[in-house]
XYZ file of C-alpha atoms in Angstrom:
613
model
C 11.416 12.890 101.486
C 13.799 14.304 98.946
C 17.025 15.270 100.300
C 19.318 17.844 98.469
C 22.534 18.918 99.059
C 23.318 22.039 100.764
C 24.844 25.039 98.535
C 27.343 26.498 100.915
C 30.074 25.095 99.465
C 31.145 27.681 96.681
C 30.587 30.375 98.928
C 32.859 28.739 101.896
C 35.348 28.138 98.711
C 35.064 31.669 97.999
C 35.712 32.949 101.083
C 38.324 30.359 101.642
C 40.626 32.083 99.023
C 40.087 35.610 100.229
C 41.018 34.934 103.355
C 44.080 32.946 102.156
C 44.807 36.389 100.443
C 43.954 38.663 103.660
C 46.462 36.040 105.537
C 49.905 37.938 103.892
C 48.666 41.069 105.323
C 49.138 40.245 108.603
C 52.574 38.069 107.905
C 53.701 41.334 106.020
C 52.798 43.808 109.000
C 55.661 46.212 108.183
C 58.471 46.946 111.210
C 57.786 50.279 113.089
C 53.930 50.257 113.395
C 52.394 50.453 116.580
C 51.689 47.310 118.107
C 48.473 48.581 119.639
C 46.999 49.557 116.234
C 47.922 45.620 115.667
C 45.757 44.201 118.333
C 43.022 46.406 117.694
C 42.859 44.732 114.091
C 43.319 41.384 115.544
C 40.228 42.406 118.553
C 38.185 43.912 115.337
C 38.324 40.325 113.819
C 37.475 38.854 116.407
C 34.403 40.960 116.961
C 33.165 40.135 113.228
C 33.920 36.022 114.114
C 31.296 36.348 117.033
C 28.333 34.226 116.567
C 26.443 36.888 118.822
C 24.870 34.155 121.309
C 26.514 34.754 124.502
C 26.509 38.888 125.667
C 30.119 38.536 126.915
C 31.921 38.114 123.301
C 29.116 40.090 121.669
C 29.150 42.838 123.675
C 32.327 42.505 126.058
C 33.965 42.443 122.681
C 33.220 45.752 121.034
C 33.031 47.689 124.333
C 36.950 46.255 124.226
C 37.574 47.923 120.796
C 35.711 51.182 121.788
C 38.535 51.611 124.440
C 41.413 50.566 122.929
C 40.401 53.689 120.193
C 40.412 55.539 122.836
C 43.689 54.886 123.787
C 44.728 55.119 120.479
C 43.298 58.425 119.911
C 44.802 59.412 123.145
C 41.671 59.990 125.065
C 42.016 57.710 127.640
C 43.355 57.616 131.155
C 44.772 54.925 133.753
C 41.326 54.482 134.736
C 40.265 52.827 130.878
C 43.375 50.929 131.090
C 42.310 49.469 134.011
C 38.396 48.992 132.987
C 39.550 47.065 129.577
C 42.030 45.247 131.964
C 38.944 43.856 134.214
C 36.624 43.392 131.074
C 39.036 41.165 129.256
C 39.117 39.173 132.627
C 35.552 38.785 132.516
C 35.056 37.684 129.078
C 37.675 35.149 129.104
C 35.814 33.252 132.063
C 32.846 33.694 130.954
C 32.520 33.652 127.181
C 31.084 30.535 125.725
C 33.727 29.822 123.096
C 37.225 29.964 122.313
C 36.434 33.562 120.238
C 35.982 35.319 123.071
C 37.970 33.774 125.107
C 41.390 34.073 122.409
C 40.099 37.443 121.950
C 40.469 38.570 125.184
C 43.579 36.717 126.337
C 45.540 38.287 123.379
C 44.031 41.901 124.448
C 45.411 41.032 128.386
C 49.073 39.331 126.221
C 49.319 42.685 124.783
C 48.815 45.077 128.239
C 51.685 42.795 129.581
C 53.937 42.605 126.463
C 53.193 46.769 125.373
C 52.855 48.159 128.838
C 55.023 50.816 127.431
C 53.178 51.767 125.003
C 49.936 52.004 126.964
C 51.286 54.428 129.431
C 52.906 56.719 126.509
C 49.223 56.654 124.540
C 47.928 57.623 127.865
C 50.192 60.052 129.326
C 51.570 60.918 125.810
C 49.082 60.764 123.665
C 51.452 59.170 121.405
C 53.020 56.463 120.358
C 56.811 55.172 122.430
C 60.408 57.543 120.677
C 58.104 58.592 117.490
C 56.957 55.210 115.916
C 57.393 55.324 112.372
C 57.366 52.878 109.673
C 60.392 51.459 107.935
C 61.126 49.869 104.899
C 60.950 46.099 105.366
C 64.010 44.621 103.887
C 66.646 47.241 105.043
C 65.230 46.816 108.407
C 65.478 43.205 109.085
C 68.469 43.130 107.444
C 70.946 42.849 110.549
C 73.734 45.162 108.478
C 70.999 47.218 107.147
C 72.205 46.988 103.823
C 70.007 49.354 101.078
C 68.462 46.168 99.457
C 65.838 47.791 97.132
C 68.927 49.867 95.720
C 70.907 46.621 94.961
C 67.579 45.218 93.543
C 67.039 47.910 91.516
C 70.546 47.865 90.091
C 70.543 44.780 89.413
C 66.878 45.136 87.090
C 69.277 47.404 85.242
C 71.944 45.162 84.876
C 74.691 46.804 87.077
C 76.354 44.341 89.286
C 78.817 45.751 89.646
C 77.164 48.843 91.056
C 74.813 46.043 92.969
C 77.966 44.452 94.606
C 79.371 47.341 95.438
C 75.927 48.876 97.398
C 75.706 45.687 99.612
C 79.460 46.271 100.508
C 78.839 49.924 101.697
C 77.104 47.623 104.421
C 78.109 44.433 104.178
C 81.844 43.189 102.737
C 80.505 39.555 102.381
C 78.102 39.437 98.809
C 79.766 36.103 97.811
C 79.226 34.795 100.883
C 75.694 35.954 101.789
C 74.256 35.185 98.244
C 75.048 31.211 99.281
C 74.130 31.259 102.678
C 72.207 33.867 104.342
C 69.009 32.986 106.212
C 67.615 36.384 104.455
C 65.548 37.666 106.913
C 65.202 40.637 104.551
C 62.425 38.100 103.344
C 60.426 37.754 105.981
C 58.098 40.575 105.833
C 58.853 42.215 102.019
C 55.537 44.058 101.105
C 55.064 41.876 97.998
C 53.474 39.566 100.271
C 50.568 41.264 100.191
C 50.090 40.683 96.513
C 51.434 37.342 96.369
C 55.368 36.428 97.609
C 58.100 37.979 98.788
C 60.921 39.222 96.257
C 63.575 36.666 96.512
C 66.271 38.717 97.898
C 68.995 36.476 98.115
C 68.555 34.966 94.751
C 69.000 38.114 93.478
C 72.146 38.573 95.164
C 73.436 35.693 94.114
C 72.560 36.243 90.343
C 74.678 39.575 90.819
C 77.672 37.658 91.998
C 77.844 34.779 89.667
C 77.371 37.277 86.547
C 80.686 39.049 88.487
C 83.315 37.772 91.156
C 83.381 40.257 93.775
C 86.828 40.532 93.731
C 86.628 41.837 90.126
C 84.727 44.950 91.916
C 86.796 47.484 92.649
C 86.110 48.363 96.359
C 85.818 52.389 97.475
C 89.077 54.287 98.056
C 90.544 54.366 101.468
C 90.507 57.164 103.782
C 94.368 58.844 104.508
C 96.126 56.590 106.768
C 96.045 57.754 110.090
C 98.993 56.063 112.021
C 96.103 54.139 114.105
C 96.514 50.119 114.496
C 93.411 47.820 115.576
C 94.463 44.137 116.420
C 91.389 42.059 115.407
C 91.130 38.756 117.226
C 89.423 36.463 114.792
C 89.695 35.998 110.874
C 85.838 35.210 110.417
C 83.021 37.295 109.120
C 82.622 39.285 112.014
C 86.788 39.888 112.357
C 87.259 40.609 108.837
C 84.347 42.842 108.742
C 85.701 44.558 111.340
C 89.211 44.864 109.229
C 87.495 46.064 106.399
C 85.828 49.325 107.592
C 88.097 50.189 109.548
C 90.868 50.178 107.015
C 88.680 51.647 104.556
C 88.760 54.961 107.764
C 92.654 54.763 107.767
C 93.041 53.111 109.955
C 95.856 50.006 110.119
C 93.727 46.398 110.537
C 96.241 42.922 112.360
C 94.280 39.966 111.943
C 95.126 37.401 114.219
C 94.090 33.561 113.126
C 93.969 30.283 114.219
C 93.318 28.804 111.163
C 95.759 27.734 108.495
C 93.207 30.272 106.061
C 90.894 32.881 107.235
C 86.935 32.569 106.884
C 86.446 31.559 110.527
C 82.953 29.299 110.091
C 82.451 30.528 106.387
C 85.339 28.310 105.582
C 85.120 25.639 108.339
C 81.895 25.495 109.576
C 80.201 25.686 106.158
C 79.656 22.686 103.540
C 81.710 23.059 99.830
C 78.234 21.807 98.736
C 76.891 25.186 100.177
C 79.308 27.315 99.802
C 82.042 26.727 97.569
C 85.811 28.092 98.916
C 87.071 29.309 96.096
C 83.612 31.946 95.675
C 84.529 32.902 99.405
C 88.385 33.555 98.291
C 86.374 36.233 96.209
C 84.929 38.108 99.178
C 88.104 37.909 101.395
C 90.505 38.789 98.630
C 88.721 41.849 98.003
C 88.281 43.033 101.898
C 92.170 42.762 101.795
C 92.671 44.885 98.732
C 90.371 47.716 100.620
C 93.193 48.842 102.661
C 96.047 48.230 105.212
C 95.315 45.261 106.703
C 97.931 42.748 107.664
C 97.045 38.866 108.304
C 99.013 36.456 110.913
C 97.536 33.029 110.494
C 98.217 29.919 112.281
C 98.195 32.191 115.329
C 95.979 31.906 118.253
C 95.778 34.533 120.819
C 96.624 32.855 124.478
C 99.179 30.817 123.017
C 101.223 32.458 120.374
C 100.304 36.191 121.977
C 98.572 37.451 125.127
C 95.724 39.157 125.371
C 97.859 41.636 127.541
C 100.045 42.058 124.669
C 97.941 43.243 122.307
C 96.208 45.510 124.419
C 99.789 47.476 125.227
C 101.030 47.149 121.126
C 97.694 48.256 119.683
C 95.277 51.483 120.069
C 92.323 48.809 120.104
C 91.509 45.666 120.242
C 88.852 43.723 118.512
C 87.572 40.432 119.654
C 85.262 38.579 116.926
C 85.997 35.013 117.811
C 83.281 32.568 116.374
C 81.379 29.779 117.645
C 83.960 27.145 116.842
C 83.794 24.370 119.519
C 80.439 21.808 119.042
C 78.828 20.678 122.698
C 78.726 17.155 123.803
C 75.814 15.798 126.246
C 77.073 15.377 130.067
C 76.373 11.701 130.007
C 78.298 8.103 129.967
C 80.142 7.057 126.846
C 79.395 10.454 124.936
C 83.846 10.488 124.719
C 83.344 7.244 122.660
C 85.112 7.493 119.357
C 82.232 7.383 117.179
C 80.540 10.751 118.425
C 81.467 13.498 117.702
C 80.078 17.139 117.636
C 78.443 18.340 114.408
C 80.764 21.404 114.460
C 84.052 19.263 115.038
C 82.745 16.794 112.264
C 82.061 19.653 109.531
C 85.724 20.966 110.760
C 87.244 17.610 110.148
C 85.362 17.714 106.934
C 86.375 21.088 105.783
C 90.262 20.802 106.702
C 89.978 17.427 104.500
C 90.724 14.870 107.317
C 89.520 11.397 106.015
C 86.137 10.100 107.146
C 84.392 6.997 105.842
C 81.051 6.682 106.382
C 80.794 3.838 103.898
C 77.994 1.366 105.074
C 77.305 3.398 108.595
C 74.303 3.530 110.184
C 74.605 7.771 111.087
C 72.030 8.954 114.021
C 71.844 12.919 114.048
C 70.506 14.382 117.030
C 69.707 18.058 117.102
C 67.442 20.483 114.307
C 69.480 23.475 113.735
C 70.964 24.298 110.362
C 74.447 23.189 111.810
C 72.561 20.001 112.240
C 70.891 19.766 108.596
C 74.818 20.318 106.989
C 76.410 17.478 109.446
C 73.476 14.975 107.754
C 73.890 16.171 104.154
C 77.801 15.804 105.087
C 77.262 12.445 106.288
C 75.020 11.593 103.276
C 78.069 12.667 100.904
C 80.458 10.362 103.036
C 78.535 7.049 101.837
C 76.766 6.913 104.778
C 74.055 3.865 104.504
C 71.551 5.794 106.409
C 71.119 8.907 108.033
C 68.423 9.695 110.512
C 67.881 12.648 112.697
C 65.975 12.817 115.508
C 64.435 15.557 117.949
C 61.980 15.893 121.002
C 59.862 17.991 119.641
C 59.337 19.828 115.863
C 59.654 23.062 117.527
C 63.734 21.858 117.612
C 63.880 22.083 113.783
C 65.103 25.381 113.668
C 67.210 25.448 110.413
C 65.646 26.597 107.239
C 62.615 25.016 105.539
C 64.683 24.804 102.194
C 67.869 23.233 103.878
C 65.703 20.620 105.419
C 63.774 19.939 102.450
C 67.069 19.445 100.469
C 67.694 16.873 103.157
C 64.726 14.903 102.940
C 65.377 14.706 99.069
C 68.741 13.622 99.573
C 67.622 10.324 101.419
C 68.084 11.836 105.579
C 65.038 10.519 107.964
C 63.751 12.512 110.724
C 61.996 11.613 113.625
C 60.723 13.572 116.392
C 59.115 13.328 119.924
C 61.451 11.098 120.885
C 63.595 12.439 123.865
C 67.129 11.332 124.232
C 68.034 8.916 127.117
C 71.376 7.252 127.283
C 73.795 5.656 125.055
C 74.640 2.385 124.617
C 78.811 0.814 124.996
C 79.890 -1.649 122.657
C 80.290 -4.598 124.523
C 82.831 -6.179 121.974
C 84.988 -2.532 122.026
C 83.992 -0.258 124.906
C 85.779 2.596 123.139
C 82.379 3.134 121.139
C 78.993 3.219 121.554
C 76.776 0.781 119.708
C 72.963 2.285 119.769
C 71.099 5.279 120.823
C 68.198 4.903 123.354
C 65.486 7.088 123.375
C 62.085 7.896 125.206
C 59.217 8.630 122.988
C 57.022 11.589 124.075
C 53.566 13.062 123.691
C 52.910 16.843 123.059
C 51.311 18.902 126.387
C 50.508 22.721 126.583
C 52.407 25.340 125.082
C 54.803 27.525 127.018
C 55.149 31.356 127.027
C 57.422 31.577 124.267
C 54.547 29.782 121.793
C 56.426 26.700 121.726
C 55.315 22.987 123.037
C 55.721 21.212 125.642
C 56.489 17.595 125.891
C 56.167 14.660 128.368
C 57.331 11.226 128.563
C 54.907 8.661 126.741
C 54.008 5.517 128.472
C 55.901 3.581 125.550
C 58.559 1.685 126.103
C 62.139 3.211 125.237
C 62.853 2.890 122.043
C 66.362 1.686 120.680
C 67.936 2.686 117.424
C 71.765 1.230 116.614
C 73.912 3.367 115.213
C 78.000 3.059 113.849
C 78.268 7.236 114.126
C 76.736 9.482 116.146
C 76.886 13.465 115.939
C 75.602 15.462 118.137
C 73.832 18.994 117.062
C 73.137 20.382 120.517
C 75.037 23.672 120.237
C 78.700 24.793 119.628
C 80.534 27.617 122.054
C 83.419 29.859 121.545
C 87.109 29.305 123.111
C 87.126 32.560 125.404
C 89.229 31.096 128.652
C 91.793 32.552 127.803
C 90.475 36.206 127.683
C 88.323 35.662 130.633
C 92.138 34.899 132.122
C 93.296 37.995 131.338
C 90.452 40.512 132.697
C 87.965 40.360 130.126
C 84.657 39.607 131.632
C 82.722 36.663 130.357
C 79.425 34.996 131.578
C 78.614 31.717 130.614
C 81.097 31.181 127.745
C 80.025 34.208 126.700
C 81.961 37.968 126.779
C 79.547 40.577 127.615
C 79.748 43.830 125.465
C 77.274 46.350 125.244
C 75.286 46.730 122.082
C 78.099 49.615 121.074
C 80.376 46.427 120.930
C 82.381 48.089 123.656
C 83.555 46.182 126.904
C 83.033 47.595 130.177
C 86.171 47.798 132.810
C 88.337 46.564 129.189
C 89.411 50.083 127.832
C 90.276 50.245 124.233
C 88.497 46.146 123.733
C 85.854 45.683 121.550
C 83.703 42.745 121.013
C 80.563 41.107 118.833
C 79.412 38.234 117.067
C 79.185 34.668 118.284
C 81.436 34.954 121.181
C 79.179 37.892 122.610
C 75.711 36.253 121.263
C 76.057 32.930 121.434
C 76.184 30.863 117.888
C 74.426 33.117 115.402
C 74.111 33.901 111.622
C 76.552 35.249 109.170
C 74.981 38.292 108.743
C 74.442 38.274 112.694
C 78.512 38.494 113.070
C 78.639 40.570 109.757
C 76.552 43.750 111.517
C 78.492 42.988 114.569
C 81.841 43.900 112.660
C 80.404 46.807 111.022
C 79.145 48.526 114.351
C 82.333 47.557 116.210
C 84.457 49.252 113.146
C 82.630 52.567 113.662
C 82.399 52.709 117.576
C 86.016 52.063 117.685
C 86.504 54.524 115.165
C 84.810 57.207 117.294
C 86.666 55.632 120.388
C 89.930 56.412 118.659
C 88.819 60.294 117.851
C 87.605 60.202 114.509
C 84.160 60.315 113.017
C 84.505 58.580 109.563
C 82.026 58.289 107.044
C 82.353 55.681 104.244
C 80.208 57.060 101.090
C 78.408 54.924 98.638
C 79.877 55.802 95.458
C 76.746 54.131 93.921
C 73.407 55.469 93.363
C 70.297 53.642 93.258
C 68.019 54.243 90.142
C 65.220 56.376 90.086
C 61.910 54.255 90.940
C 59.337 53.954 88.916
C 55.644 53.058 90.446
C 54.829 49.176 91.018
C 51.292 47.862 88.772
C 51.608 45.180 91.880
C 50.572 42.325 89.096
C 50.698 39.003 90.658
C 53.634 37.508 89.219
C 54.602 34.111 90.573
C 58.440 34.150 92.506
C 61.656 32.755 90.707
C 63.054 30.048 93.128
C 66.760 29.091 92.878
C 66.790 25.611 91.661
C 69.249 23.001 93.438
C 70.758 20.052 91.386
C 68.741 16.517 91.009
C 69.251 15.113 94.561
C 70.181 11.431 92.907
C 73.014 13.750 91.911
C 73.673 16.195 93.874
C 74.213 13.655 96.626
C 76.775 12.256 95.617
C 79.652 14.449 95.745
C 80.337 18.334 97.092
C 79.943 20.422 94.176
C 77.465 23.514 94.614
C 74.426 22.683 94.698
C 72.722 25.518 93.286
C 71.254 26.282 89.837
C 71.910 29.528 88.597
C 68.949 31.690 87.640
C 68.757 32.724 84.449
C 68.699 36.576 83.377
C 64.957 36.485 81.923
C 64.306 35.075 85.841
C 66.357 37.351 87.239
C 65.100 40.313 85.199
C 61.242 39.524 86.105
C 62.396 39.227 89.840
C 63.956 42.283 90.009
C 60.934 43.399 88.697
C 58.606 43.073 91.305
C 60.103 44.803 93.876
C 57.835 47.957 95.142
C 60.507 50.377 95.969
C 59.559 50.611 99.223
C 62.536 52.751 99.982
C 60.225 55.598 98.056
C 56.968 54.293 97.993
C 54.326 53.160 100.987
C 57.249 53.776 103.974
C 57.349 57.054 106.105
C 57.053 57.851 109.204
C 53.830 58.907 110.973
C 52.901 62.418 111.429
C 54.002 63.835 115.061
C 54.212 60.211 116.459
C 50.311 59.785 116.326
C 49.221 56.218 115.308
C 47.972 56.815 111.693
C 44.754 54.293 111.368
């Protein structure tokens, strides 16, 4: 008999790259929808997926969707809530395969996770405080800074009008154009045609064609005899400073630090983010206004807390996450550990460390971690490997630890850390790592996986440096000394920045979150500056001498995105120069280009708080 080959493949091709396109609509699900229109999609998928075999996902399934519309629609009462409760109980036990059975577990995920929004669809017949949709970018930017305006400007080749937009928000372009995480990125609407706009590319193309301290910032408000001391000269301190002596008002920064910058400057690679481009940003926040600097002065020793509270008419505590962590276990005191944080410090303030011919072990994912190893790399190390229990623990960026793996680090993971080993010759330092290896298990609530010990034997790996990227911490014990309450290591502040039982003291950033982003500590600044505006009487409003350009309607052409190109590693490696390409204007241009406007176009909010589907 004559066998032939079945014809199925073209069409599964076919259908392969439409649903790679139909992917980026759900990673581009704009901020501000209802979540209940969401899982409806999600349920309405899985209803098409059914092979129609077993009644429970055939049926169960779109009985399911035929009450969740009726939620929706607001037609509903406890009694469906409870029905679709019970029949996504039943289907999961008894459906034959995992469609019904995912189906229905993400419809019960989504009673537990939205029961808010249930009971106002039910009671309400609408949606919780008047869903509406919001533009993308400005949304998920922490500072809310009015990105498609800056884009736009910057398409018509105003940078300076572009620099001075992401100011009215955001005193840091310099700095955010090198090193932002841009979550602005993460759900930009061009997604659904092919990638997101590159936001801070952009950005930075505005600030190289400009230094920011060329940019004239916005006149100052009449000084109004007011004085803010501002503990901390970091992105979250100075942005504090900033604003508020834009208002009037008088900003004392109070540093530790020989220069101010806080983490920017200390915490921060040259490689990454060259000091003299940051001089740019923080020479132009002190031109904005009155705002006097002490250096070399750290509150708790040179001044009390208590002192500043009785001198000023607020206080503003942006401290940053400064100190790294060390592991509670034997030897970790040895000479050759040493926190990532406290190594990049080292680093930064130009203390001497030779890594020439080291073996350097890494443990720890973050992006903290990913600059300590390209550090260590630029210090001659001989290798560099970092390792981690699980790949859930690489949190840094994709790009950072791509750049890494180009520039020669190794990474391992599932391997759980055990004990470390003394130098018999020279107890004073440790002479190898031991580790368990691990196997992957179940995954927990939060999505991420769980890991158990392997029956493999422990695994040894001997190392001449070790740094340790578990976490960093702020220095708070003296303010917790001197009333202010802290939990953990951590103040607590309300979301208004304020501090409860500490009249006139204001807090945000890392000290308040725990270690965060730039931009993190950046909003945290700008929400403290106006709160304790409003605390001292006043009700300032800082206007936007710059006006976005009128939009113009998107052909949404799929255009492919301009990346910002790093150095060869071979070179780059090799010393601490930047290590980023410029783009160039015909990239920038096109890039600028693509944006949708979604400040005008596709964004509103929904008509009397009813879900629009």
């Amino acid at each position: 008999m004559v066998r032939k080959l079945a014809k199925r493949g073209n069409m599964t091709e076919r259908m392969d790259i439409a649903l790679n396109k139909f992917k980026s609509r759900m990673t581009s699900y704009p901020p501000g929808m209802c979540p209940l229109v969401m899982y409806r999609s999600i349920l309405q998928m899985s209803m098409n997926q059914s092979c129609g075999k077993c009644v429970p996902c055939r049926d169960g399934l779109v009985e399911a969707e035929r009450m969740l519309r009726d939620i929706l629609n607001g037609d509903a009462t406890e009694e469906t809530l409870t029905k679709l409760e019970e029949l996504c109980k039943m289907i999961s036990e008894s459906a034959d395969c995992a469609v019904g059975v995912v189906a229905a577990n993400t419809v019960l995920d989504s009673i537990r996770e939205f029961a808010d929004e249930y009971e106002s669809h039910i009671k309400n017949r609408r949606c919780v405080e008047q869903v509406v949709q919001t533009v993308p970018c400005m949304t998920l930017c922490p500072a809310h800074v009015d990105v498609p305006g800056y884009v736009a400007l910057i398409k018509n080749k105003d940078y300076a009008g572009a620099i001075n937009m992401i100011r009215d928000r955001n005193p840091f372009p310099t700095a955010c154009a090198m090193v932002c995480e841009h979550p602005c990125e993460k759900k930009c609407r061009r997604s659904i045609i092919d990638q997101p706009i590159n936001i801070r590319g952009l950005k930075k193309y505005a600030v190289d064609q400009i230094p920011a301290d060329q940019v004239k910032t916005p006149p100052a408000n009449v000084k109004t005899g007011k004085e803010i001391a501002i503990v901390g000269g970091g992105p979250s301190g100075l942005t504090a400073a900033y604003f508020l002596a834009l208002m009037g008002h008088k900003s004392v920064v109070f540093d530790e630090h020989e220069k101010l910058g806080g983490m920017l400057r200390y915490g921060i690679p040259e490689y990454r983010l060259p000091k003299a481009r940051l001089d740019e940003d923080i020479n132009a926040i002190l031109q904005a206004g009155d705002i006097e600097v002490h250096t070399n002065t750290k509150v708790g020793r040179d001044v009390s807390v208590d002192e500043l509270r009785e001198k000023y008419d607020a206080v503003y505590l942006g401290l940053g996450a400064q100190l790294g962590n060390r592991m509670p276990v034997e030897n970790v005191n040895c000479k050759n550990v040493i926190p990532a944080a406290d190594f990049l410090q080292k680093v930064a303030r130009g203390e001497e460390i030779d890594l020439t011919d080291k073996r350097v072990v890494l443990i720890g994912g973050g992006n903290v971690a990913m600059d300590a190893a390209r550090t260590a790399v630029r210090l001659n190390a001989k290798t560099v490997h970092i390792f981690t229990r699980k790949r859930d623990d690489y949190t840094a960026l994709e790009s950072e630890i791509e750049s890494a793996m180009q520039e020669g680090v190794r990474f391992r993971t599932l391997l759980s850390f055990l004990y470390l080993e003394e130098n018999k010759e020279d107890p004073d330092y440790i002479s190898a790592v031991w580790l368990q290896p691990e196997i992957v298990g179940e995954f927990d609530e939060f999505g991420l996986v769980k890991t158990e010990h392997s029956s493999a034997y422990p695994y040894r790996f001997v190392c001449d440096y070790l740094i340790l990227g578990v976490g960093q911490r702020c220095d708070v014990a003296d303010f917790e000394a001197a009333g202010i309450p802290v939990n953990r290591g951590r103040i607590l502040a309300d979301e208004s920045c304020a501090i409860e039982g500490a009249e006139g003291v204001f807090s945000g950033g890392d000290c308040v979150t725990g270690p965060s982003t730039a931009i993190n500590a950046i909003a945290a600044g700008q929400v403290a500056a106006h709160n304790i505006d409003e605390y001292l009487g006043y009700h300032h409003k800082i206007v936007c001498e710059v006006e976005a350009p009128p939009s113009h309607p998107n052909r949404c052409i799929p255009t492919g995105r301009a990346e910002i190109e790093e150095r060869d590693s071979f070179e780059r490696k090799s010393d601490f120069k930047h290590v980023e390409v410029p783009m160039t204007p015909e990239e920038a241009e096109r890039e600028a280009g693509r944006c949708l406007r979604c400040d005008h176009f596709g964004c509103g909010s929904m008509e009397g708080g009813r879900c629009a589907w």
